[in-house]
Amino acid sequence: MKPLLRVAELGKRFGARTAVADVGFDLYAGEVLGIVGESGSGKTTLLRMLSGQLTPDQGRVEFTARDGEQLDLYALPEFRRRLLMRTDWGYVHQQARDGLRLAVSAGANIGERLMAQGDRHYGRIRDEAIDWLQRVEMPAERIDEAPTTFSGGMQQRLQIARNLVTRPRLVFMDEPTASLDVSVQARLLDLLRQLVAELQLAVVLVTHDLAVARLLAHRLLVMKDGRVVEAGLTDQVLDDPQHPYSQLLVSSVLQA
Amino acid sequence: MSGPAAGYNFGYLDEQTKRMIRRAILKAVAIPGYQVPFGSREMPLPYGWGTGGIQVTASIIGEDDVLKVIDQGSDDTTNAINIRRFFQRVTGVTTTTLTGEATIIQTRHRIPETPLHEGQILVYQVPIPEPLRWLEARESETRRMHALAEYGVMRVKLYEDIARFGHIATTYDYPVVVNNRYLMRPSPIPKFDNPKMHRNPALQLFGAGREKRIYAVPPYTDVVSLDFEDHPFEVQRWDATCSLCGSADSFLDEVIVDDAGGRMFVCSDSEYCQRQREAIS
C-alpha cells in the first residue's frame, strides 16, 4: 500500500529564523497523526506547508491521488492544487469563524463545496446538506439559519460537515477543540473519532492538548523549535517518553 | 450640427487618454467578459453617476455618431439629460431618443426594448464590476478565481436566495457567464434584460469609473445566466400591461399616482412606449 501523504526533509525559514527543519513522515489512509508541541514550536507552519498554503524552502510533500498517481504538491499547477484542497482535502480551523461563511445559512455553507465541484441541482445539494447536518448530530431544521446564531460547538460541527461533504480522504485539523469547553469538547471528540473510523479518513491533527492527542491520534510527532524530537505510537510516546522535552510535556499535564 | 464648445477637445478627454481607453476596449473585446484595468480619469460628474460609461463613450464617439442616453430606460430623467447635453457641448454630435437611429447608446440600468442591430454600440455604466465581490473581499483572490475559472461558489448566493425565499430572488445585476468562460456582472440591469444580451448583434461595452475597469461583450457572443437545474433562470412577469401603451411584453415600472394607494404600471423604456402609442393612434 502506498502512503497517502509522504513528507520528506520539509523545511521553512522566516528570514534568519528557522521555523521548521527536516520534518519527514508517511501517512496512510485511515491513520490519524497528531503533532504536539508548545506554542511557537512550528506546528502551524508545518500544517500550512502540508496543506498547500505555504511554500516550503526545502523538501517535498507528495500526495497519492485517487487514481494512484503520485503528486508532488508544490510542483503541481496551481489549479490542480486548489482542486485538491476543495475536493480530496479538508481543513478544520481552530476558530470555526475562519472556516465558515458567516453571511449565509448552514445549508449554503455545507453546499458550497458541492457547488464548487459543479453540482447544479438545488434539491440534491440541500438533501446532502441535511444528511450531513444529521451526521454531525445537528438538528436538520436549523439548515436555513446563519452560523452566527449557533453555539461554538455547533459552529465547529458545521465546519466539519462543510469539509466532509465532498468525502475528502485527508483532513487537516488545527486545534479543532481548543476553543470549546470540556463537555462540548468531549462530544466533539467522540464524533470526530466516529467519523474518522467510518470514512477511513487520514488526519493530520495539530494540538497542544495531550488528552485530545491520546483520544484521536494513532501516532504522534513531538515538535520543539521546528524539529521533530520524538515520534512513535501515541501510547508509547505518552506513557514512556524518551526525549527530555517529551518527558517535560507529559509531566506538565495536570491530573484532574 | 454646431461644433464642440471652444476650449474643449472633441469628446472632452484628450487624445492620449482616448487612445489609452481604446486600447483597454480592444483588449476587452478580444477577451469577452474579462475586466481590463484602465486609468480612469476625473470627469465633471460624481462617481456613481456614470463616470465609467461617459469615458467609454467619449473615447469611441466620432463626428458622424448619433447618441442616445437613457437612465432606467428613460430618455428624460436628470442623469440622461445631463450626459446627453454634456456630449452635445463637447462633441457637437447629433443626439436622438430613437433607439433605431442611434449608433451609440449610453445606458444606466436598462437595455432598450427595441431590438438592437449590427453597428450599434451599447455603453453600460457599471458601479461594481466584480461579480465575486460578494463572496470574496480580496481582489488578489478574485483575480485568481477568474484566472482559474473557479466559479462554482457563485451559486452559493443563488442557493441562499432559494433557501430564504423559495425562488431565486436576485432580480437585477444577475450574474452571467460570457462566451462560456468569464463570469460577469451585467451592471444593475433587471434580469428581465439578461436574455437580450445573449447573441446580441450590437457591441456591448461596460465602463466602471471608480473601480477602473472596462469589459465587453462582442456582437453575437453567448451570454448565459447562472441557475440551478431544478430552479431554471426566469425573468419577471407582470399581471398588468402598460397603462399608457398597453404593451404586455416590456419591462414595467410601478408608479404611485396619488396618496390613496392608487398606482399604475408603465413601460420603463419611454421611447418604446411613445412609439407603441403612436402606432396605435
Coordinates of C-alpha atoms in Angstrom, one line a residue:
Chain A
M1 CA 0.0 0.0 0.0
K2 CA 1.2 3.5 -0.9
P3 CA 1.2 6.1 1.8
L4 CA -1.5 8.8 1.2
L5 CA 0.9 11.6 2.2
R6 CA 4.7 11.4 2.0
V7 CA 6.7 14.2 3.5
A8 CA 10.4 14.4 3.3
E9 CA 13.0 16.9 4.6
L10 CA 10.5 19.6 4.9
G11 CA 11.9 23.0 6.0
K12 CA 10.9 26.6 6.2
R13 CA 12.8 29.7 7.3
F14 CA 11.4 33.2 8.0
G15 CA 14.4 35.4 7.5
A16 CA 17.2 34.2 9.8
R17 CA 14.8 32.2 12.0
T18 CA 14.2 28.5 11.3
A19 CA 10.5 27.8 11.7
V20 CA 10.5 24.1 10.6
A21 CA 13.5 22.0 9.8
D22 CA 13.9 18.5 8.4
V23 CA 10.5 17.0 9.0
G24 CA 9.6 13.8 7.3
F25 CA 6.9 11.2 7.8
D26 CA 4.5 8.9 5.9
L27 CA 0.7 8.9 6.5
Y28 CA -1.6 6.1 5.4
A29 CA -5.3 6.1 4.7
G30 CA -7.3 5.8 7.9
E31 CA -4.5 6.9 10.1
V32 CA -4.5 9.9 12.5
L33 CA -1.2 11.6 13.0
G34 CA -1.0 14.0 16.0
I35 CA 1.5 16.8 16.0
V36 CA 2.1 18.1 19.5
G37 CA 4.4 20.7 21.0
E38 CA 4.2 24.1 22.7
S39 CA 3.3 27.4 21.1
G40 CA 6.0 28.5 18.6
S41 CA 7.3 25.0 18.0
G42 CA 6.4 25.2 14.3
K43 CA 3.2 23.1 14.4
T44 CA 1.1 25.5 12.5
T45 CA 3.8 26.4 10.0
L46 CA 4.2 22.7 9.3
L47 CA 0.5 22.2 8.9
R48 CA 0.2 25.1 6.4
M49 CA 3.0 23.6 4.3
L50 CA 1.4 20.2 4.4
S51 CA -1.9 21.7 3.3
G52 CA -0.6 23.6 0.3
Q53 CA -1.0 27.1 1.9
L54 CA 2.7 27.9 2.4
T55 CA 5.5 27.0 0.0
P56 CA 8.4 25.3 1.8
D57 CA 12.0 26.3 1.3
Q58 CA 13.2 22.7 1.3
G59 CA 11.8 19.2 1.0
R60 CA 8.8 17.6 -0.7
V61 CA 5.2 16.9 0.1
E62 CA 3.7 14.1 -2.0
F63 CA 0.1 13.1 -2.2
T64 CA -1.3 10.0 -3.7
A65 CA -4.4 10.8 -5.9
R66 CA -7.4 8.6 -6.1
D67 CA -6.1 7.1 -9.4
G68 CA -2.8 6.2 -7.6
E69 CA -0.8 9.0 -9.3
Q70 CA 1.9 10.4 -7.0
L71 CA 1.5 14.2 -6.9
D72 CA 4.3 16.5 -5.9
L73 CA 2.3 19.2 -4.2
Y74 CA 4.5 22.2 -4.9
A75 CA 5.3 21.1 -8.5
L76 CA 1.6 20.8 -9.4
P77 CA -0.1 23.6 -11.4
E78 CA -2.0 25.9 -9.1
F79 CA -5.4 24.9 -10.3
R80 CA -4.7 21.2 -9.5
R81 CA -3.5 22.1 -6.0
R82 CA -6.6 24.2 -5.4
L83 CA -8.8 21.5 -6.8
L84 CA -7.3 19.0 -4.3
M85 CA -7.9 21.5 -1.4
R86 CA -11.6 21.7 -2.1
T87 CA -12.3 18.1 -3.0
D88 CA -9.9 15.5 -1.6
W89 CA -8.8 17.5 1.4
G90 CA -10.4 19.2 4.2
Y91 CA -9.2 21.9 6.6
V92 CA -10.7 22.4 10.0
H93 CA -9.7 25.7 11.6
Q94 CA -9.4 26.3 15.3
Q95 CA -11.9 29.1 15.1
A96 CA -15.0 27.9 13.2
R97 CA -15.5 31.5 12.1
D98 CA -12.3 31.3 10.0
G99 CA -13.6 28.2 8.1
L100 CA -17.2 29.3 7.7
R101 CA -19.1 31.8 5.6
L102 CA -20.9 33.7 8.3
A103 CA -23.2 35.6 6.0
V104 CA -25.0 32.6 4.5
S105 CA -27.1 29.8 6.0
A106 CA -25.8 26.5 7.3
G107 CA -27.1 24.7 4.2
A108 CA -25.2 27.0 1.9
N109 CA -22.0 26.5 4.0
I110 CA -22.3 22.8 3.6
G111 CA -23.3 23.0 -0.1
E112 CA -20.5 25.3 -1.1
R113 CA -18.0 22.6 -1.9
L114 CA -20.6 20.7 -3.9
M115 CA -21.4 23.8 -5.9
A116 CA -17.7 24.5 -6.4
Q117 CA -17.5 21.0 -7.9
G118 CA -20.2 21.9 -10.4
D119 CA -23.3 20.4 -8.8
R120 CA -26.1 22.4 -10.3
H121 CA -29.1 20.7 -8.7
Y122 CA -30.6 22.6 -5.7
G123 CA -32.6 19.8 -4.4
R124 CA -29.7 17.4 -4.4
I125 CA -27.4 19.9 -2.7
R126 CA -30.0 20.5 0.0
D127 CA -30.6 16.8 0.7
E128 CA -26.9 16.3 1.0
A129 CA -26.7 19.3 3.4
I130 CA -29.5 17.8 5.6
D131 CA -27.8 14.4 5.6
W132 CA -24.5 16.0 6.8
L133 CA -26.2 18.1 9.5
Q134 CA -27.6 14.8 10.9
R135 CA -24.3 13.0 10.6
V136 CA -22.6 15.7 12.7
E137 CA -25.6 15.5 15.1
M138 CA -27.1 18.8 14.4
P139 CA -30.9 19.4 14.1
A140 CA -31.8 19.4 10.4
E141 CA -34.4 22.1 10.9
R142 CA -31.6 24.7 11.5
I143 CA -30.4 24.3 7.9
D144 CA -31.6 27.8 6.9
E145 CA -30.1 29.6 9.9
A146 CA -26.9 31.6 9.8
P147 CA -23.9 30.1 11.6
T148 CA -23.7 33.3 13.8
T149 CA -26.8 32.0 15.6
F150 CA -25.1 28.7 16.5
S151 CA -23.1 27.9 19.7
G152 CA -19.4 27.4 19.4
G153 CA -19.7 23.7 19.4
M154 CA -22.3 23.7 16.7
Q155 CA -20.2 26.0 14.6
Q156 CA -17.4 23.6 14.8
R157 CA -19.7 20.7 13.8
L158 CA -20.9 22.7 10.9
Q159 CA -17.3 23.4 9.8
I160 CA -16.6 19.7 9.9
A161 CA -19.7 18.9 7.9
R162 CA -18.8 21.5 5.3
N163 CA -15.4 19.9 4.9
L164 CA -16.5 16.3 4.8
V165 CA -19.3 16.8 2.3
T166 CA -17.0 16.1 -0.7
R167 CA -15.8 12.9 1.0
P168 CA -12.1 14.0 1.4
R169 CA -9.5 11.4 2.1
L170 CA -7.2 13.7 4.1
V171 CA -8.3 16.2 6.7
F172 CA -6.0 18.8 8.4
M173 CA -7.2 19.9 11.8
D174 CA -5.7 22.8 13.6
E175 CA -6.7 22.6 17.3
P176 CA -10.2 21.7 16.4
T177 CA -11.5 21.6 20.0
A178 CA -9.3 24.2 21.6
S179 CA -11.9 26.9 21.7
L180 CA -14.6 24.8 23.3
D181 CA -15.5 24.0 26.9
V182 CA -14.7 20.5 28.1
S183 CA -18.1 18.8 27.9
V184 CA -18.6 20.1 24.3
Q185 CA -15.1 19.0 23.6
A186 CA -15.8 15.5 24.7
R187 CA -18.8 15.2 22.5
L188 CA -17.0 16.6 19.5
L189 CA -14.0 14.3 20.0
D190 CA -16.4 11.4 20.1
L191 CA -18.0 12.5 16.9
L192 CA -14.6 13.0 15.2
R193 CA -13.4 9.6 16.3
Q194 CA -16.5 8.0 14.9
L195 CA -16.3 9.9 11.5
V196 CA -12.6 9.1 11.1
A197 CA -13.3 5.4 11.6
E198 CA -16.4 5.4 9.4
L199 CA -15.0 7.3 6.5
Q200 CA -11.4 5.9 6.8
L201 CA -10.1 9.4 6.9
A202 CA -6.4 10.2 7.2
V203 CA -6.0 13.1 9.6
V204 CA -3.1 15.4 10.5
L205 CA -4.1 16.8 13.8
V206 CA -2.2 19.7 15.4
T207 CA -2.9 20.1 19.1
H208 CA -1.2 21.2 22.3
D209 CA -3.7 19.2 24.3
L210 CA -2.3 15.8 25.0
A211 CA -5.6 14.4 26.1
V212 CA -7.0 15.2 22.6
A213 CA -4.0 13.6 21.1
R214 CA -4.4 10.4 23.1
L215 CA -8.1 10.1 22.2
L216 CA -7.7 10.7 18.5
A217 CA -4.2 10.1 17.3
H218 CA -2.7 6.8 16.4
R219 CA 0.8 8.2 16.1
L220 CA 2.5 11.3 17.5
L221 CA 5.2 13.7 16.4
V222 CA 6.6 15.8 19.2
M223 CA 8.0 19.1 17.9
K224 CA 10.3 21.5 19.6
D225 CA 12.0 24.5 17.9
G226 CA 10.8 23.4 14.5
R227 CA 12.2 19.9 14.7
V228 CA 10.7 16.6 15.5
V229 CA 12.3 15.4 18.7
E230 CA 10.3 12.2 19.1
A231 CA 8.0 10.2 17.0
G232 CA 6.1 7.0 17.7
L233 CA 2.8 5.4 18.6
T234 CA 0.6 7.6 20.8
D235 CA 0.6 5.4 23.8
Q236 CA 4.3 4.7 23.6
V237 CA 5.1 8.4 23.4
L238 CA 2.8 9.5 26.2
D239 CA 3.4 6.6 28.6
D240 CA 7.1 6.2 28.0
P241 CA 8.5 9.5 26.6
Q242 CA 12.2 9.2 25.7
H243 CA 13.2 12.7 24.8
P244 CA 13.7 15.2 27.7
Y245 CA 11.3 17.6 26.1
S246 CA 8.5 14.9 25.7
Q247 CA 9.0 14.0 29.3
L248 CA 8.6 17.6 30.3
L249 CA 5.5 17.9 28.1
V250 CA 3.8 14.8 29.5
S251 CA 4.7 15.7 33.1
S252 CA 3.2 19.2 32.6
V253 CA -0.3 17.9 32.3
L254 CA -2.4 18.4 35.4
Q255 CA -4.1 15.4 36.7
A256 CA -7.7 16.1 37.5
Chain B
M1 CA -24.9 70.5 -36.2
S2 CA -22.7 73.0 -34.5
G3 CA -19.1 72.0 -33.5
P4 CA -17.9 71.4 -29.9
A5 CA -17.6 74.2 -27.4
A6 CA -14.5 76.3 -27.6
G7 CA -11.7 75.3 -25.3
Y8 CA -12.5 71.6 -25.2
N9 CA -11.0 68.8 -27.1
F10 CA -13.6 66.8 -29.1
G11 CA -15.3 64.4 -26.6
Y12 CA -13.8 66.3 -23.5
L13 CA -10.9 63.8 -23.0
D14 CA -7.5 64.5 -24.6
E15 CA -6.4 62.3 -27.4
Q16 CA -3.8 60.3 -25.4
T17 CA -6.4 59.4 -22.8
K18 CA -8.8 58.3 -25.5
R19 CA -6.1 56.1 -27.0
M20 CA -5.4 54.5 -23.6
I21 CA -9.1 53.8 -23.1
R22 CA -9.5 52.4 -26.7
R23 CA -6.6 50.1 -26.0
A24 CA -8.4 48.8 -23.0
I25 CA -11.6 48.4 -25.0
L26 CA -9.8 46.5 -27.7
K27 CA -8.4 44.1 -25.1
A28 CA -11.9 43.8 -23.5
V29 CA -13.5 42.9 -26.9
A30 CA -10.7 40.4 -27.5
I31 CA -11.4 38.6 -24.2
P32 CA -15.2 38.7 -23.8
G33 CA -16.2 39.3 -20.1
Y34 CA -12.7 39.9 -18.9
Q35 CA -12.3 43.0 -16.7
V36 CA -9.5 45.2 -18.2
P37 CA -8.0 47.7 -15.8
F38 CA -7.6 51.2 -17.2
G39 CA -6.5 54.6 -16.0
S40 CA -9.9 56.1 -15.1
R41 CA -9.9 60.0 -15.2
E42 CA -11.7 62.5 -13.1
M43 CA -14.9 63.5 -15.0
P44 CA -17.1 66.5 -14.4
L45 CA -19.7 64.4 -12.6
P46 CA -19.5 62.4 -9.4
Y47 CA -18.6 58.8 -9.1
G48 CA -21.7 56.6 -9.3
W49 CA -23.3 58.9 -11.9
G50 CA -21.8 57.2 -14.8
T51 CA -18.1 58.2 -15.0
G52 CA -17.1 54.9 -16.5
G53 CA -19.7 54.9 -19.2
I54 CA -19.0 58.5 -20.0
Q55 CA -15.3 57.8 -20.5
V56 CA -16.0 54.9 -22.8
T57 CA -18.5 56.9 -24.8
A58 CA -16.1 59.8 -25.0
S59 CA -13.3 57.7 -26.4
I60 CA -15.3 55.9 -29.1
I61 CA -17.6 58.7 -30.3
G62 CA -17.0 60.3 -33.7
E63 CA -18.4 63.2 -35.6
D64 CA -20.9 61.1 -37.5
D65 CA -22.2 59.3 -34.5
V66 CA -25.8 59.7 -33.3
L67 CA -26.0 59.5 -29.5
K68 CA -28.9 58.3 -27.3
V69 CA -28.6 58.3 -23.5
I70 CA -31.1 56.5 -21.2
D71 CA -31.4 56.3 -17.4
Q72 CA -33.6 53.4 -16.1
G73 CA -34.9 53.2 -19.7
S74 CA -36.0 56.8 -19.8
D75 CA -34.6 59.5 -22.1
D76 CA -35.9 62.4 -20.0
T77 CA -34.5 61.9 -16.5
T78 CA -31.8 64.0 -14.9
N79 CA -28.9 61.7 -15.5
A80 CA -29.8 61.0 -19.1
I81 CA -30.4 64.7 -20.0
N82 CA -27.2 65.9 -18.4
I83 CA -25.0 63.3 -20.1
R84 CA -26.7 63.9 -23.4
R85 CA -26.2 67.7 -23.1
F86 CA -22.6 67.2 -22.0
F87 CA -21.8 65.3 -25.2
Q88 CA -23.7 67.8 -27.3
R89 CA -21.5 70.5 -25.9
V90 CA -18.1 68.8 -26.1
T91 CA -18.6 67.0 -29.4
G92 CA -21.5 68.7 -31.2
V93 CA -22.8 65.3 -32.5
T94 CA -26.5 64.7 -33.2
T95 CA -28.5 63.3 -30.4
T96 CA -31.7 61.3 -30.6
T97 CA -34.2 59.5 -28.4
L98 CA -34.9 56.9 -31.1
T99 CA -33.3 53.6 -30.4
G100 CA -33.2 52.5 -34.0
E101 CA -31.4 55.7 -35.2
A102 CA -28.7 55.8 -32.5
T103 CA -25.2 54.5 -33.2
I104 CA -24.1 54.8 -29.6
I105 CA -26.5 54.3 -26.7
Q106 CA -25.2 55.0 -23.2
T107 CA -27.4 53.3 -20.7
R108 CA -27.9 53.2 -16.9
H109 CA -29.6 50.0 -15.8
R110 CA -31.6 49.0 -18.9
I111 CA -31.3 47.6 -22.4
P112 CA -33.8 49.2 -24.8
E113 CA -36.9 47.2 -25.7
T114 CA -36.4 47.8 -29.4
P115 CA -34.0 45.1 -30.6
L116 CA -30.5 46.5 -31.4
H117 CA -28.9 45.9 -34.8
E118 CA -25.4 45.5 -36.1
G119 CA -23.2 48.6 -36.0
Q120 CA -24.7 49.9 -32.8
I121 CA -22.8 50.2 -29.5
L122 CA -24.4 49.9 -26.1
V123 CA -22.4 51.5 -23.3
Y124 CA -23.2 50.5 -19.8
Q125 CA -22.5 52.5 -16.6
V126 CA -21.2 50.0 -14.0
P127 CA -20.9 50.7 -10.3
I128 CA -19.3 47.4 -9.1
P129 CA -17.8 45.3 -11.9
E130 CA -16.6 42.3 -9.8
P131 CA -19.3 39.5 -9.6
L132 CA -17.3 37.6 -6.9
R133 CA -17.0 40.6 -4.6
W134 CA -20.0 39.5 -2.5
L135 CA -18.3 36.2 -1.8
E136 CA -14.6 37.2 -1.7
A137 CA -13.3 40.6 -0.5
R138 CA -9.7 40.2 -1.7
E139 CA -9.1 41.5 -5.2
S140 CA -6.0 39.2 -5.5
E141 CA -8.2 36.2 -4.7
T142 CA -11.0 37.2 -7.1
R143 CA -8.5 37.6 -9.9
R144 CA -7.1 34.2 -9.2
M145 CA -10.6 32.8 -9.2
H146 CA -11.2 34.3 -12.6
A147 CA -7.9 33.1 -14.0
L148 CA -8.7 29.5 -12.9
A149 CA -12.4 29.8 -13.7
E150 CA -13.4 28.8 -10.2
Y151 CA -17.0 30.0 -10.4
G152 CA -18.8 27.2 -8.5
V153 CA -19.2 29.2 -5.3
M154 CA -21.1 31.9 -7.2
R155 CA -24.1 29.6 -6.9
V156 CA -23.9 30.0 -3.1
K157 CA -25.7 33.3 -3.5
L158 CA -28.5 31.7 -5.6
Y159 CA -28.7 28.8 -3.2
E160 CA -29.2 31.3 -0.3
D161 CA -32.0 33.0 -2.3
I162 CA -33.9 29.8 -2.8
A163 CA -33.4 28.7 0.8
R164 CA -34.7 32.0 2.0
F165 CA -37.4 32.9 -0.5
G166 CA -38.2 29.7 -2.3
H167 CA -37.0 31.1 -5.6
I168 CA -34.1 33.0 -7.0
A169 CA -34.9 36.4 -5.6
T170 CA -32.0 38.2 -7.3
T171 CA -33.8 40.5 -9.8
Y172 CA -31.1 42.8 -11.0
D173 CA -27.3 42.6 -11.6
Y174 CA -27.9 38.9 -12.2
P175 CA -24.6 37.1 -12.8
V176 CA -23.9 35.7 -16.3
V177 CA -21.2 33.6 -18.0
V178 CA -19.9 35.2 -21.1
N179 CA -18.6 33.1 -24.1
N180 CA -18.6 30.1 -21.8
R181 CA -15.6 31.4 -19.9
Y182 CA -15.8 34.6 -17.8
L183 CA -18.3 35.3 -15.0
M184 CA -19.6 38.8 -15.5
R185 CA -21.8 41.3 -13.7
P186 CA -24.1 42.9 -16.3
S187 CA -24.4 46.1 -14.2
P188 CA -27.7 46.6 -12.4
I189 CA -29.9 45.9 -15.3
P190 CA -33.0 43.9 -14.4
K191 CA -32.7 40.2 -15.0
F192 CA -35.5 40.8 -17.5
D193 CA -32.9 42.2 -19.8
N194 CA -30.4 39.4 -19.4
P195 CA -31.7 37.3 -22.3
K196 CA -31.3 40.4 -24.6
M197 CA -27.5 40.3 -24.0
H198 CA -27.3 36.8 -25.5
R199 CA -26.1 36.8 -29.1
N200 CA -27.0 40.5 -29.4
P201 CA -25.9 41.9 -32.8
A202 CA -24.7 45.1 -31.2
L203 CA -21.4 45.6 -29.4
Q204 CA -21.8 45.9 -25.6
L205 CA -19.2 47.9 -23.6
F206 CA -19.1 48.2 -19.8
G207 CA -17.2 51.0 -18.0
A208 CA -16.7 51.3 -14.3
G209 CA -15.1 54.6 -13.5
R210 CA -14.5 54.4 -9.8
E211 CA -13.3 50.7 -10.0
K212 CA -11.2 51.5 -13.1
R213 CA -12.4 48.5 -15.2
I214 CA -13.7 48.1 -18.7
Y215 CA -15.2 44.9 -20.1
A216 CA -17.1 44.0 -23.2
V217 CA -19.5 41.5 -24.9
P218 CA -18.7 41.5 -28.6
P219 CA -21.6 41.0 -31.1
Y220 CA -23.2 37.5 -31.3
T221 CA -21.5 36.3 -28.1
D222 CA -23.1 33.7 -25.8
V223 CA -24.3 35.2 -22.5
V224 CA -25.8 32.6 -20.2
S225 CA -27.4 33.4 -16.8
L226 CA -26.5 31.2 -13.9
D227 CA -29.1 28.9 -12.5
F228 CA -29.9 25.5 -10.9
E229 CA -31.2 22.5 -12.9
D230 CA -34.3 22.4 -10.7
H231 CA -34.6 26.2 -10.5
P232 CA -34.0 27.4 -14.0
F233 CA -33.4 31.1 -14.8
E234 CA -36.7 33.0 -15.3
V235 CA -37.5 36.7 -16.0
Q236 CA -40.1 38.8 -14.2
R237 CA -43.7 38.7 -15.4
W238 CA -46.4 41.2 -14.6
D239 CA -50.2 40.6 -14.3
A240 CA -50.7 44.1 -15.7
T241 CA -50.0 45.7 -19.1
C242 CA -48.6 49.2 -19.7
S243 CA -51.3 51.7 -18.7
L244 CA -50.2 54.1 -21.5
C245 CA -49.5 51.9 -24.5
G246 CA -50.9 48.5 -23.5
S247 CA -47.7 46.6 -24.1
A248 CA -47.6 43.2 -22.5
D249 CA -44.0 42.3 -23.2
S250 CA -42.0 45.2 -21.9
F251 CA -40.4 45.9 -18.5
L252 CA -42.9 47.8 -16.4
D253 CA -42.3 50.3 -13.7
E254 CA -44.9 50.6 -10.9
V255 CA -45.8 54.3 -10.3
I256 CA -47.7 55.6 -7.3
V257 CA -50.1 58.2 -8.6
D258 CA -51.9 59.6 -5.5
D259 CA -51.9 59.5 -1.8
A260 CA -54.7 56.9 -1.7
G261 CA -52.6 54.0 -2.8
G262 CA -53.5 54.4 -6.5
R263 CA -50.9 53.0 -8.8
M264 CA -50.3 52.3 -12.5
F265 CA -47.8 50.2 -14.4
V266 CA -46.0 51.9 -17.3
C267 CA -43.2 50.9 -19.7
S268 CA -39.7 51.7 -18.2
D269 CA -38.5 52.3 -21.8
S270 CA -40.1 55.7 -22.5
E271 CA -39.1 55.8 -26.2
Y272 CA -40.6 52.3 -26.8
C273 CA -43.8 53.3 -25.0
Q274 CA -44.1 56.5 -27.1
R275 CA -43.7 54.6 -30.4
Q276 CA -46.2 52.0 -29.3
R277 CA -48.7 54.7 -28.6
E278 CA -48.1 56.4 -31.9
A279 CA -48.6 53.0 -33.7
I280 CA -52.0 52.6 -32.0
S281 CA -53.3 56.1 -32.7

